[in-house]
mmCIF file with all atom_site columns, C-alpha atoms in Angstrom:
data_model
loop_
_atom_site.group_PDB
_atom_site.id
_atom_site.type_symbol
_atom_site.label_atom_id
_atom_site.label_alt_id
_atom_site.label_comp_id
_atom_site.label_asym_id
_atom_site.label_entity_id
_atom_site.label_seq_id
_atom_site.pdbx_PDB_ins_code
_atom_site.Cartn_x
_atom_site.Cartn_y
_atom_site.Cartn_z
_atom_site.occupancy
_atom_site.B_iso_or_equiv
_atom_site.pdbx_formal_charge
_atom_site.auth_seq_id
_atom_site.auth_comp_id
_atom_site.auth_asym_id
_atom_site.auth_atom_id
_atom_site.pdbx_PDB_model_num
ATOM 1   C CA . MET A 1 1   ? -30.938 57.230 -4.902  1.00 95.00 ? 1   MET A CA 1
ATOM 2   C CA . LEU A 1 2   ? -30.417 53.914 -6.028  1.00 96.00 ? 2   LEU A CA 1
ATOM 3   C CA . LEU A 1 3   ? -27.660 51.691 -4.784  1.00 94.00 ? 3   LEU A CA 1
ATOM 4   C CA . LEU A 1 4   ? -26.704 49.529 -6.985  1.00 93.00 ? 4   LEU A CA 1
ATOM 5   C CA . SER A 1 5   ? -24.161 46.740 -6.030  1.00 90.00 ? 5   SER A CA 1
ATOM 6   C CA . LEU A 1 6   ? -22.970 42.294 -6.616  1.00 86.00 ? 6   LEU A CA 1
ATOM 7   C CA . HIS A 1 7   ? -24.505 40.939 -4.385  1.00 88.00 ? 7   HIS A CA 1
ATOM 8   C CA . PRO A 1 8   ? -23.443 40.600 -0.714  1.00 86.00 ? 8   PRO A CA 1
ATOM 9   C CA . CYS A 1 9   ? -24.815 37.045 -0.027  1.00 84.00 ? 9   CYS A CA 1
ATOM 10  C CA . PHE A 1 10  ? -23.822 35.376 -3.231  1.00 80.00 ? 10  PHE A CA 1
ATOM 11  C CA . TYR A 1 11  ? -21.696 37.096 -5.060  1.00 76.00 ? 11  TYR A CA 1
ATOM 12  C CA . SER A 1 12  ? -17.900 35.110 -4.354  1.00 69.00 ? 12  SER A CA 1
ATOM 13  C CA . GLY A 1 13  ? -15.654 36.921 -6.898  1.00 66.00 ? 13  GLY A CA 1
ATOM 14  C CA . ARG A 1 14  ? -14.181 34.463 -9.701  1.00 55.00 ? 14  ARG A CA 1
ATOM 15  C CA . ALA A 1 15  ? -11.097 33.847 -8.261  1.00 51.00 ? 15  ALA A CA 1
ATOM 16  C CA . ASP A 1 16  ? -13.671 30.931 -6.674  1.00 50.00 ? 16  ASP A CA 1
ATOM 17  C CA . ASN A 1 17  ? -16.190 30.968 -9.620  1.00 49.00 ? 17  ASN A CA 1
ATOM 18  C CA . ASN A 1 18  ? -15.301 27.329 -10.609 1.00 50.00 ? 18  ASN A CA 1
ATOM 19  C CA . THR A 1 19  ? -18.402 24.723 -10.689 1.00 49.00 ? 19  THR A CA 1
ATOM 20  C CA . SER A 1 20  ? -18.653 24.067 -7.164  1.00 48.00 ? 20  SER A CA 1
ATOM 21  C CA . ALA A 1 21  ? -18.073 27.304 -5.913  1.00 49.00 ? 21  ALA A CA 1
ATOM 22  C CA . ARG A 1 22  ? -21.092 28.911 -7.799  1.00 51.00 ? 22  ARG A CA 1
ATOM 23  C CA . THR A 1 23  ? -23.202 26.203 -5.811  1.00 55.00 ? 23  THR A CA 1
ATOM 24  C CA . HIS A 1 24  ? -21.507 26.027 -2.712  1.00 57.00 ? 24  HIS A CA 1
ATOM 25  C CA . PHE A 1 25  ? -19.521 29.495 -1.133  1.00 59.00 ? 25  PHE A CA 1
ATOM 26  C CA . THR A 1 26  ? -18.046 29.735 2.197   1.00 67.00 ? 26  THR A CA 1
ATOM 27  C CA . VAL A 1 27  ? -19.999 32.530 4.367   1.00 71.00 ? 27  VAL A CA 1
ATOM 28  C CA . THR A 1 28  ? -18.304 32.080 7.656   1.00 74.00 ? 28  THR A CA 1
ATOM 29  C CA . ASP A 1 29  ? -17.499 35.828 6.780   1.00 76.00 ? 29  ASP A CA 1
ATOM 30  C CA . TYR A 1 30  ? -20.614 36.980 5.987   1.00 81.00 ? 30  TYR A CA 1
ATOM 31  C CA . PHE A 1 31  ? -21.171 39.239 9.205   1.00 86.00 ? 31  PHE A CA 1
ATOM 32  C CA . ASP A 1 32  ? -17.789 40.626 8.945   1.00 84.00 ? 32  ASP A CA 1
ATOM 33  C CA . GLY A 1 33  ? -17.552 41.856 5.543   1.00 83.00 ? 33  GLY A CA 1
ATOM 34  C CA . ARG A 1 34  ? -14.823 40.994 2.586   1.00 84.00 ? 34  ARG A CA 1
ATOM 35  C CA . THR A 1 35  ? -13.212 42.787 -0.104  1.00 87.00 ? 35  THR A CA 1
ATOM 36  C CA . VAL A 1 36  ? -12.849 40.588 -3.151  1.00 86.00 ? 36  VAL A CA 1
ATOM 37  C CA . GLN A 1 37  ? -10.343 41.544 -5.591  1.00 88.00 ? 37  GLN A CA 1
ATOM 38  C CA . GLN A 1 38  ? -10.239 40.649 -9.150  1.00 86.00 ? 38  GLN A CA 1
ATOM 39  C CA . HIS A 1 39  ? -9.322  41.566 -12.571 1.00 88.00 ? 39  HIS A CA 1
ATOM 40  C CA . LEU A 1 40  ? -12.566 42.388 -14.958 1.00 83.00 ? 40  LEU A CA 1
ATOM 41  C CA . ARG A 1 41  ? -12.577 40.059 -17.676 1.00 82.00 ? 41  ARG A CA 1
ATOM 42  C CA . VAL A 1 42  ? -15.181 41.582 -20.601 1.00 83.00 ? 42  VAL A CA 1
ATOM 43  C CA . ALA A 1 43  ? -15.380 40.083 -24.359 1.00 85.00 ? 43  ALA A CA 1
ATOM 44  C CA . GLU A 1 44  ? -12.091 38.096 -23.824 1.00 86.00 ? 44  GLU A CA 1
ATOM 45  C CA . HIS A 1 45  ? -9.581  40.671 -22.573 1.00 90.00 ? 45  HIS A CA 1
ATOM 46  C CA . THR A 1 46  ? -8.724  40.964 -18.758 1.00 91.00 ? 46  THR A CA 1
ATOM 47  C CA . SER A 1 47  ? -8.655  44.629 -16.870 1.00 90.00 ? 47  SER A CA 1
ATOM 48  C CA . PRO A 1 48  ? -4.281  45.797 -16.878 1.00 92.00 ? 48  PRO A CA 1
ATOM 49  C CA . MET A 1 49  ? -5.493  46.866 -12.861 1.00 92.00 ? 49  MET A CA 1
ATOM 50  C CA . PRO A 1 50  ? -8.138  44.856 -10.569 1.00 90.00 ? 50  PRO A CA 1
ATOM 51  C CA . THR A 1 51  ? -11.363 45.959 -9.166  1.00 88.00 ? 51  THR A CA 1
ATOM 52  C CA . VAL A 1 52  ? -12.104 46.204 -5.568  1.00 90.00 ? 52  VAL A CA 1
ATOM 53  C CA . GLN A 1 53  ? -15.469 45.619 -4.052  1.00 88.00 ? 53  GLN A CA 1
ATOM 54  C CA . ARG A 1 54  ? -16.601 45.608 -0.691  1.00 89.00 ? 54  ARG A CA 1
ATOM 55  C CA . PHE A 1 55  ? -19.067 43.915 0.569   1.00 89.00 ? 55  PHE A CA 1
ATOM 56  C CA . TYR A 1 56  ? -21.294 44.090 3.984   1.00 91.00 ? 56  TYR A CA 1
ATOM 57  C CA . SER A 1 57  ? -24.210 42.398 5.578   1.00 91.00 ? 57  SER A CA 1
ATOM 58  C CA . LEU A 1 58  ? -27.849 43.420 4.741   1.00 93.00 ? 58  LEU A CA 1
ATOM 59  C CA . GLU A 1 59  ? -28.097 44.657 8.047   1.00 94.00 ? 59  GLU A CA 1
ATOM 60  C CA . GLN A 1 60  ? -25.207 46.680 7.451   1.00 94.00 ? 60  GLN A CA 1
ATOM 61  C CA . TYR A 1 61  ? -26.081 48.420 4.298   1.00 94.00 ? 61  TYR A CA 1
ATOM 62  C CA . VAL A 1 62  ? -29.565 49.241 5.889   1.00 96.00 ? 62  VAL A CA 1
ATOM 63  C CA . GLY A 1 63  ? -27.835 50.489 8.889   1.00 97.00 ? 63  GLY A CA 1
ATOM 64  C CA . MET A 1 64  ? -25.646 53.257 6.853   1.00 96.00 ? 64  MET A CA 1
ATOM 65  C CA . LEU A 1 65  ? -28.951 54.169 4.552   1.00 97.00 ? 65  LEU A CA 1
ATOM 66  C CA . THR A 1 66  ? -30.858 54.809 7.350   1.00 97.00 ? 66  THR A CA 1
ATOM 67  C CA . GLY A 1 67  ? -28.400 55.887 9.226   1.00 97.00 ? 67  GLY A CA 1
ATOM 68  C CA . ALA A 1 68  ? -27.657 58.132 6.525   1.00 97.00 ? 68  ALA A CA 1
ATOM 69  C CA . GLY A 1 69  ? -31.320 59.637 6.582   1.00 97.00 ? 69  GLY A CA 1
ATOM 70  C CA . PHE A 1 70  ? -32.808 57.572 3.652   1.00 98.00 ? 70  PHE A CA 1
ATOM 71  C CA . VAL A 1 71  ? -35.912 56.120 3.884   1.00 98.00 ? 71  VAL A CA 1
ATOM 72  C CA . ILE A 1 72  ? -35.945 52.480 1.801   1.00 98.00 ? 72  ILE A CA 1
ATOM 73  C CA . THR A 1 73  ? -38.215 52.473 -0.767  1.00 98.00 ? 73  THR A CA 1
ATOM 74  C CA . GLY A 1 74  ? -37.434 49.339 -2.881  1.00 98.00 ? 74  GLY A CA 1
ATOM 75  C CA . LEU A 1 75  ? -35.164 46.439 -2.637  1.00 96.00 ? 75  LEU A CA 1
ATOM 76  C CA . PHE A 1 76  ? -34.623 44.203 -5.571  1.00 96.00 ? 76  PHE A CA 1
ATOM 77  C CA . GLU A 1 77  ? -32.873 41.498 -6.561  1.00 94.00 ? 77  GLU A CA 1
ATOM 78  C CA . PRO A 1 78  ? -32.785 41.495 -10.703 1.00 93.00 ? 78  PRO A CA 1
ATOM 79  C CA . HIS A 1 79  ? -32.473 38.680 -12.928 1.00 92.00 ? 79  HIS A CA 1
ATOM 80  C CA . PRO A 1 80  ? -33.231 37.492 -16.273 1.00 93.00 ? 80  PRO A CA 1
ATOM 81  C CA . THR A 1 81  ? -36.996 36.825 -17.212 1.00 94.00 ? 81  THR A CA 1
ATOM 82  C CA . THR A 1 82  ? -37.985 33.769 -17.543 1.00 94.00 ? 82  THR A CA 1
ATOM 83  C CA . ASN A 1 83  ? -37.825 34.157 -21.461 1.00 95.00 ? 83  ASN A CA 1
ATOM 84  C CA . GLN A 1 84  ? -34.548 34.465 -21.348 1.00 94.00 ? 84  GLN A CA 1
ATOM 85  C CA . MET A 1 85  ? -33.966 31.837 -19.013 1.00 94.00 ? 85  MET A CA 1
ATOM 86  C CA . SER A 1 86  ? -35.602 29.834 -21.117 1.00 95.00 ? 86  SER A CA 1
ATOM 87  C CA . GLU A 1 87  ? -34.066 29.906 -24.512 1.00 95.00 ? 87  GLU A CA 1
ATOM 88  C CA . SER A 1 88  ? -30.683 30.683 -23.036 1.00 94.00 ? 88  SER A CA 1
ATOM 89  C CA . SER A 1 89  ? -28.538 27.601 -21.845 1.00 93.00 ? 89  SER A CA 1
ATOM 90  C CA . TRP A 1 90  ? -25.612 30.423 -20.438 1.00 89.00 ? 90  TRP A CA 1
ATOM 91  C CA . TRP A 1 91  ? -28.389 32.427 -18.355 1.00 90.00 ? 91  TRP A CA 1
ATOM 92  C CA . ARG A 1 92  ? -29.070 29.213 -17.130 1.00 90.00 ? 92  ARG A CA 1
ATOM 93  C CA . GLU A 1 93  ? -25.658 28.209 -16.114 1.00 87.00 ? 93  GLU A CA 1
ATOM 94  C CA . ASN A 1 94  ? -24.182 31.609 -14.881 1.00 83.00 ? 94  ASN A CA 1
ATOM 95  C CA . PHE A 1 95  ? -27.236 33.010 -12.960 1.00 86.00 ? 95  PHE A CA 1
ATOM 96  C CA . ILE A 1 96  ? -27.912 30.667 -10.124 1.00 85.00 ? 96  ILE A CA 1
ATOM 97  C CA . ALA A 1 97  ? -28.707 32.332 -8.432  1.00 85.00 ? 97  ALA A CA 1
ATOM 98  C CA . PRO A 1 98  ? -28.871 36.419 -7.390  1.00 87.00 ? 98  PRO A CA 1
ATOM 99  C CA . LEU A 1 99  ? -25.977 38.195 -8.824  1.00 87.00 ? 99  LEU A CA 1
ATOM 100 C CA . PHE A 1 100 ? -26.998 42.122 -7.706  1.00 91.00 ? 100 PHE A CA 1
ATOM 101 C CA . LEU A 1 101 ? -28.765 43.803 -5.184  1.00 94.00 ? 101 LEU A CA 1
ATOM 102 C CA . LEU A 1 102 ? -30.545 47.024 -5.923  1.00 97.00 ? 102 LEU A CA 1
ATOM 103 C CA . ILE A 1 103 ? -31.465 49.742 -3.132  1.00 97.00 ? 103 ILE A CA 1
ATOM 104 C CA . GLU A 1 104 ? -33.740 51.879 -4.001  1.00 98.00 ? 104 GLU A CA 1
ATOM 105 C CA . CYS A 1 105 ? -34.390 55.126 -1.758  1.00 98.00 ? 105 CYS A CA 1
ATOM 106 C CA . THR A 1 106 ? -34.812 58.522 -1.117  1.00 98.00 ? 106 THR A CA 1
ATOM 107 C CA . ARG A 1 107 ? -33.971 61.413 1.384   1.00 96.00 ? 107 ARG A CA 1
ATOM 108 C CA . PRO A 1 108 ? -37.115 63.116 3.536   1.00 93.00 ? 108 PRO A CA 1
ATOM 109 C CA . ALA A 1 109 ? -37.279 66.666 2.517   1.00 89.00 ? 109 ALA A CA 1
#
């Protein structure tokens, strides 16, 4: 099984996505979890309905997966390649911390 999520440690939501929020944001609700509700923006279009993301601590994610009988076989933070970062100012400006968390797991037979 693959679990792909916005990174619970670093994703702060579009409402907080200004210059200072991209390098500093409040983490006081990290252990309690948090919900981010926002409209998606793609190619200058905004979704009519907001998306809702629920974030948990890493400890909670691991507990939910292992509690359901899964064994974690990999943990990844997908990111641009070194070449992409060096060739594109967009990547350098917008990917200053991991935005995604990918957990790979299996359930033993």
